[in-house]
Structure formats: C-alpha cells, structure tokens
CSV table of C-alpha atoms and ligand atoms in Angstrom, one decimal:
chain,number,residue,atom,x,y,z
A,283,MET,CA,-18.5,20.4,2.0
A,284,PRO,CA,-19.1,19.0,5.5
A,285,ARG,CA,-17.9,21.0,8.5
A,286,ILE,CA,-15.8,19.5,11.3
A,287,GLU,CA,-18.9,19.4,13.6
A,288,ASP,CA,-20.7,17.3,11.0
A,289,LEU,CA,-18.1,14.5,11.3
A,290,LEU,CA,-18.9,13.7,14.9
A,291,GLN,CA,-22.6,13.6,14.1
A,292,ASN,CA,-21.9,11.4,11.1
A,293,ASN,CA,-20.0,9.1,13.4
A,294,ARG,CA,-22.9,8.8,15.8
A,295,ALA,CA,-25.3,8.1,13.0
A,296,TRP,CA,-23.0,5.5,11.4
A,297,ARG,CA,-22.4,3.8,14.8
A,298,ASP,CA,-26.1,3.7,15.6
A,299,GLN,CA,-27.0,2.3,12.2
A,300,THR,CA,-24.3,-0.4,12.4
A,301,GLU,CA,-25.4,-1.4,15.8
A,302,ARG,CA,-29.0,-1.6,14.6
A,303,ASP,CA,-28.0,-3.7,11.6
A,304,ARG,CA,-25.6,-6.0,13.5
A,305,PRO,CA,-26.2,-5.9,17.3
A,306,GLY,CA,-23.0,-6.5,19.2
A,307,PHE,CA,-20.7,-5.5,16.3
A,308,PHE,CA,-18.5,-3.1,18.3
A,309,GLN,CA,-18.5,-5.3,21.4
A,310,ASN,CA,-17.1,-8.2,19.3
A,311,LEU,CA,-14.5,-6.0,17.7
A,312,ALA,CA,-13.4,-4.6,21.1
A,313,SER,CA,-12.3,-8.1,22.2
A,314,GLN,CA,-10.0,-9.0,19.3
A,315,GLN,CA,-8.2,-7.8,16.2
A,316,GLU,CA,-7.8,-10.5,13.6
A,317,PRO,CA,-7.4,-8.9,10.2
A,318,ARG,CA,-6.7,-11.2,7.3
A,319,PHE,CA,-4.9,-8.6,5.2
A,320,LEU,CA,-2.3,-5.9,5.4
A,321,TRP,CA,-2.9,-2.9,3.0
A,322,ILE,CA,0.0,-0.6,2.1
A,323,GLY,CA,-1.5,2.2,0.1
A,324,CYS,CA,-1.2,5.9,-0.8
A,325,ALA,CA,-2.4,8.6,1.6
A,326,ASP,CA,-4.6,10.0,-1.2
A,327,SER,CA,-8.1,10.7,0.0
A,328,ARG,CA,-9.6,9.0,-3.0
A,329,VAL,CA,-8.2,5.6,-2.2
A,330,PRO,CA,-9.8,4.5,1.2
A,331,ALA,CA,-8.6,1.0,1.8
A,332,ASN,CA,-11.6,-0.6,3.5
A,333,GLN,CA,-14.2,1.0,1.3
A,334,ILE,CA,-12.8,0.0,-2.1
A,335,ILE,CA,-12.3,-3.7,-1.1
A,336,GLY,CA,-15.6,-3.9,0.7
A,337,LEU,CA,-14.3,-4.8,4.1
A,338,ASP,CA,-15.7,-3.9,7.5
A,339,PRO,CA,-13.6,-2.5,10.4
A,340,GLY,CA,-11.4,-5.2,11.8
A,341,MET,CA,-10.7,-7.0,8.5
A,342,VAL,CA,-7.7,-5.1,7.1
A,343,PHE,CA,-4.6,-3.7,8.8
A,344,VAL,CA,-3.7,-0.5,7.1
A,345,HIS,CA,-0.5,1.6,6.4
A,346,ARG,CA,-0.7,4.6,4.1
A,347,ASN,CA,1.8,7.2,3.1
A,348,VAL,CA,2.4,9.5,0.1
A,349,ALA,CA,2.9,7.3,-3.0
A,350,ASN,CA,2.5,4.0,-1.1
A,351,LEU,CA,6.3,3.6,-0.5
A,352,VAL,CA,8.1,0.9,1.4
A,353,VAL,CA,11.3,2.6,2.2
A,354,HIS,CA,14.0,0.3,3.6
A,355,SER,CA,14.7,2.5,6.6
A,356,ASP,CA,11.1,3.7,7.3
A,357,LEU,CA,10.6,2.6,10.9
A,358,ASN,CA,6.9,3.4,10.7
A,359,CYS,CA,6.3,1.0,7.8
A,360,LEU,CA,8.7,-1.6,9.1
A,361,ALA,CA,6.9,-1.6,12.5
A,362,VAL,CA,3.6,-2.1,10.7
A,363,LEU,CA,5.1,-4.9,8.6
A,364,ASP,CA,6.6,-6.7,11.6
A,365,TYR,CA,3.4,-6.4,13.6
A,366,ALA,CA,1.3,-7.6,10.7
A,367,VAL,CA,3.5,-10.6,9.9
A,368,ASN,CA,4.7,-11.7,13.4
A,369,VAL,CA,1.9,-10.7,15.7
A,370,LEU,CA,-1.3,-10.7,13.6
A,371,ARG,CA,0.1,-13.5,11.5
A,372,ILE,CA,-1.3,-12.0,8.3
A,373,GLN,CA,-0.7,-14.2,5.2
A,374,ASP,CA,-1.6,-11.7,2.4
A,375,ILE,CA,0.0,-8.2,2.0
A,376,ILE,CA,-1.4,-5.9,-0.6
A,377,VAL,CA,0.7,-3.0,-1.9
A,378,CYS,CA,-1.8,-0.8,-3.7
A,379,GLY,CA,-0.8,2.2,-5.9
A,380,HIS,CA,-3.2,4.3,-7.9
A,381,TYR,CA,-3.3,6.0,-11.2
A,382,GLY,CA,-3.3,9.8,-10.9
A,383,CYS,CA,-1.0,9.6,-7.9
A,384,GLY,CA,0.3,13.1,-7.1
A,385,GLY,CA,3.5,11.7,-5.5
A,386,VAL,CA,4.3,9.8,-8.7
A,387,THR,CA,3.4,12.7,-10.9
A,388,ALA,CA,5.7,15.0,-8.9
A,389,ALA,CA,8.6,12.6,-9.5
A,390,LEU,CA,8.5,13.4,-13.2
A,391,GLN,CA,8.5,17.1,-12.6
A,392,PRO,CA,11.1,19.5,-11.2
A,393,GLY,CA,11.3,19.5,-7.4
A,394,SER,CA,9.5,22.2,-5.3
A,395,GLY,CA,12.2,22.5,-2.6
A,396,ARG,CA,9.8,21.4,0.0
A,397,ILE,CA,10.2,18.6,2.6
A,398,VAL,CA,8.0,16.3,0.5
A,399,ASP,CA,10.7,16.3,-2.2
A,400,HIS,CA,12.9,14.1,0.1
A,401,TRP,CA,10.1,11.5,0.2
A,402,ILE,CA,9.4,11.8,-3.5
A,403,ARG,CA,13.1,11.2,-4.2
A,404,HIS,CA,12.4,7.5,-3.8
A,405,VAL,CA,10.0,7.6,-6.7
A,406,ARG,CA,12.5,9.7,-8.7
A,407,ASP,CA,15.0,6.9,-8.2
A,408,ILE,CA,12.6,4.5,-9.7
A,409,ALA,CA,11.9,6.8,-12.7
A,410,LYS,CA,15.7,7.1,-13.2
A,411,PHE,CA,16.3,3.4,-12.9
A,412,TYR,CA,13.5,2.5,-15.4
A,413,ARG,CA,13.8,5.6,-17.5
A,414,SER,CA,13.7,3.7,-20.8
A,415,GLU,CA,10.5,1.9,-19.8
A,416,VAL,CA,8.9,5.1,-18.8
A,417,GLU,CA,10.0,7.1,-21.8
A,418,ALA,CA,8.8,4.4,-24.1
A,419,GLU,CA,5.3,5.5,-23.4
A,420,PRO,CA,4.0,7.9,-26.0
A,421,THR,CA,2.4,10.7,-23.8
A,422,ALA,CA,3.2,12.4,-20.5
A,423,ALA,CA,0.0,10.9,-19.1
A,424,ALA,CA,1.0,7.4,-20.2
A,425,GLN,CA,4.4,7.9,-18.7
A,426,ILE,CA,2.9,8.8,-15.3
A,427,ARG,CA,0.6,5.7,-15.5
A,428,ARG,CA,3.6,3.5,-16.2
A,429,LEU,CA,5.6,5.0,-13.4
A,430,CYS,CA,2.6,4.4,-11.0
A,431,GLU,CA,2.7,0.7,-12.0
A,432,LEU,CA,6.5,0.4,-11.7
A,433,ASN,CA,6.4,2.1,-8.3
A,434,VAL,CA,3.9,-0.6,-7.1
A,435,ALA,CA,6.2,-3.3,-8.5
A,436,VAL,CA,9.3,-1.9,-6.8
A,437,GLN,CA,7.5,-1.6,-3.4
A,438,VAL,CA,6.3,-5.2,-3.7
A,439,VAL,CA,9.9,-6.3,-4.1
A,440,HIS,CA,10.9,-4.1,-1.1
A,441,VAL,CA,8.3,-5.9,1.0
A,442,ARG,CA,9.3,-9.4,-0.3
A,443,GLU,CA,13.0,-8.6,0.3
A,444,SER,CA,12.5,-7.0,3.7
A,445,PRO,CA,14.2,-8.7,6.6
A,446,VAL,CA,10.8,-9.2,8.2
A,447,LEU,CA,9.5,-11.3,5.2
A,448,GLN,CA,12.8,-13.1,4.8
A,449,ALA,CA,12.8,-14.1,8.4
A,450,ALA,CA,9.3,-15.5,8.0
A,451,ALA,CA,10.0,-17.2,4.7
A,452,GLU,CA,8.7,-20.6,5.9
A,453,ARG,CA,5.2,-19.1,6.3
A,454,ASN,CA,5.0,-18.2,2.6
A,455,VAL,CA,3.4,-14.8,3.1
A,456,ARG,CA,2.0,-13.6,-0.2
A,457,VAL,CA,2.7,-10.0,-1.4
A,458,HIS,CA,0.3,-8.7,-4.1
A,459,GLY,CA,0.8,-5.6,-6.2
A,460,TRP,CA,-2.4,-3.9,-7.2
A,461,ILE,CA,-3.3,-0.6,-8.8
A,462,TYR,CA,-6.5,1.4,-8.4
A,463,ASP,CA,-7.9,3.7,-10.9
A,464,VAL,CA,-9.5,6.7,-9.3
A,465,ALA,CA,-11.3,7.4,-12.6
A,466,ASP,CA,-13.3,4.1,-12.6
A,467,GLY,CA,-13.1,2.8,-9.1
A,468,LEU,CA,-11.5,-0.5,-10.2
A,469,LEU,CA,-8.5,-2.4,-8.9
A,470,ARG,CA,-6.2,-4.3,-11.2
A,471,ASP,CA,-3.7,-7.0,-10.3
A,472,LEU,CA,-0.1,-6.0,-11.4
A,473,THR,CA,1.5,-9.3,-10.5
A,474,PRO,CA,2.9,-9.9,-14.1
A,475,THR,CA,4.6,-6.4,-13.9
A,476,VAL,CA,6.1,-7.4,-10.6
A,477,ASP,CA,7.4,-10.7,-11.9
A,478,ALA,CA,8.8,-9.0,-15.0
A,479,LEU,CA,10.7,-6.6,-12.8
A,480,ARG,CA,12.2,-9.4,-10.8
A,481,ALA,CA,13.7,-10.7,-14.0
A,482,ILE,CA,15.1,-7.3,-14.8
A,483,GLU,CA,16.7,-6.7,-11.5
A,484,PRO,CA,17.6,-9.9,-9.6
A,485,ALA,CA,20.5,-8.0,-7.9
A,486,CYS,CA,18.1,-6.4,-5.4
A,487,ARG,CA,17.8,-9.8,-3.7
A,488,ILE,CA,19.2,-10.2,-0.3
A,489,ALA,CA,21.2,-13.4,0.3
A,490,PRO,CA,19.4,-16.1,2.2
A,491,PRO,CA,20.4,-16.4,5.9
A,492,ASP,CA,22.7,-19.4,5.4
A,493,ALA,CA,24.5,-17.9,2.4
A,494,ALA,CA,25.1,-14.8,4.5
A,495,GLY,CA,26.8,-17.0,7.2
A,496,ARG,CA,24.1,-16.4,9.9
B,737,CO,CO1,-1.1,8.8,-4.5
C-alpha cells in the first residue's frame, strides 16, 4: 500500500512524464477549461471517471457522490449541473452507476443508524417504488444488480427533468445512463432501461414552462 508521502512523489513523476511526452500540456490546460462531457458517478474508488473512459485532464467535468445520486435538492450536484450546462456548454451528460455499489447494496439491507442512511434513503425509495421489478430477480446478487441499473435510470430522469435541463431544452443536451462493472472493467449503455422507465412513470415529468403559466 502506498504511503501518503509516496503520493506527492507519484505526482511529480507523473507530471514530469506527461511534460516529456507532451511539452506544454499543463500550460495549455491552465489557460482554458473546455470539457466535452459531464460525468455524474459514484464516489467508489474503483470507478475513476477519466481513467475508465480514457480521457486526459481537461476533458471531463466530474461530480461524484455515494451511489451516483441526483437528488432534487442537492445544491452541490445542481451547481455542477448548472455550471456544466450553462457555462461550459456541455452537450453530453453521463450518469454512471456500477455493479457492486455499496450504496445500492445497503439500500436492500436494514439501516445502520448512521448519517449515510439518510443519503441511502433515496435508493431505498427506488427499491420500494420498483419492488416488483427488483424482487422478480432470482437471487440477492441479481436483485442488487437490477437495483444498480434502476438507480442509474432514475438519476438520468432526474437530470432530464431538472429545471436546469428544462430551461436549456432548446440546446438538446443528451443525458446518457451507463453502468460499469468493477469485475470486468467494462461500461454498458443502459439507455433502453431508462426509456422503459419513462414509460412506467410519466408522472415524474414536470410541466413545460408555457403549460405551467410562466
Ligand atoms: Co457505488
């Protein structure tokens, strides 16, 4: 296991190597930030955004929290979303969950009484809402996997329906739902799951601005 002192040495070695390979790399980055993608992912150490999609520093704007949640009142996530869409003018948002997610697994187990339970409660609500879909899976492991997928789909809907995205509707920002398998290192596109969910629950839609009388 590396020690804390090793990290600073690692950084120096990485920086020197990068500068040797691509002279001026950091100087160029210092003058501008123009990422093409927003990544909303889990805080899990096994799902490092840039690394698994092969992108250098400067190419992806990242927000991570336990279980990759987009909570309607989470000012942290909403600020990232607003900045990404309205300042950085990002056109593609990726919500990425992962199999083996501790936050999702915890939502199918009794609570611990800790602070994190309040956060996980959002996933419990999804488990409750889609109980029949989750319980249709034959094993506990398959149920967790299904809830990981449903969780991504719900968070994609939350992004699409957020006031930030609705206010920017004319720009057609795309919101993708992906899931990463920590056991094989591969990403999978869950868009069909998201679209199926929309059919199940159209009531989550927020009225368009004119219908709401604004
Ligand atoms: Co996780």
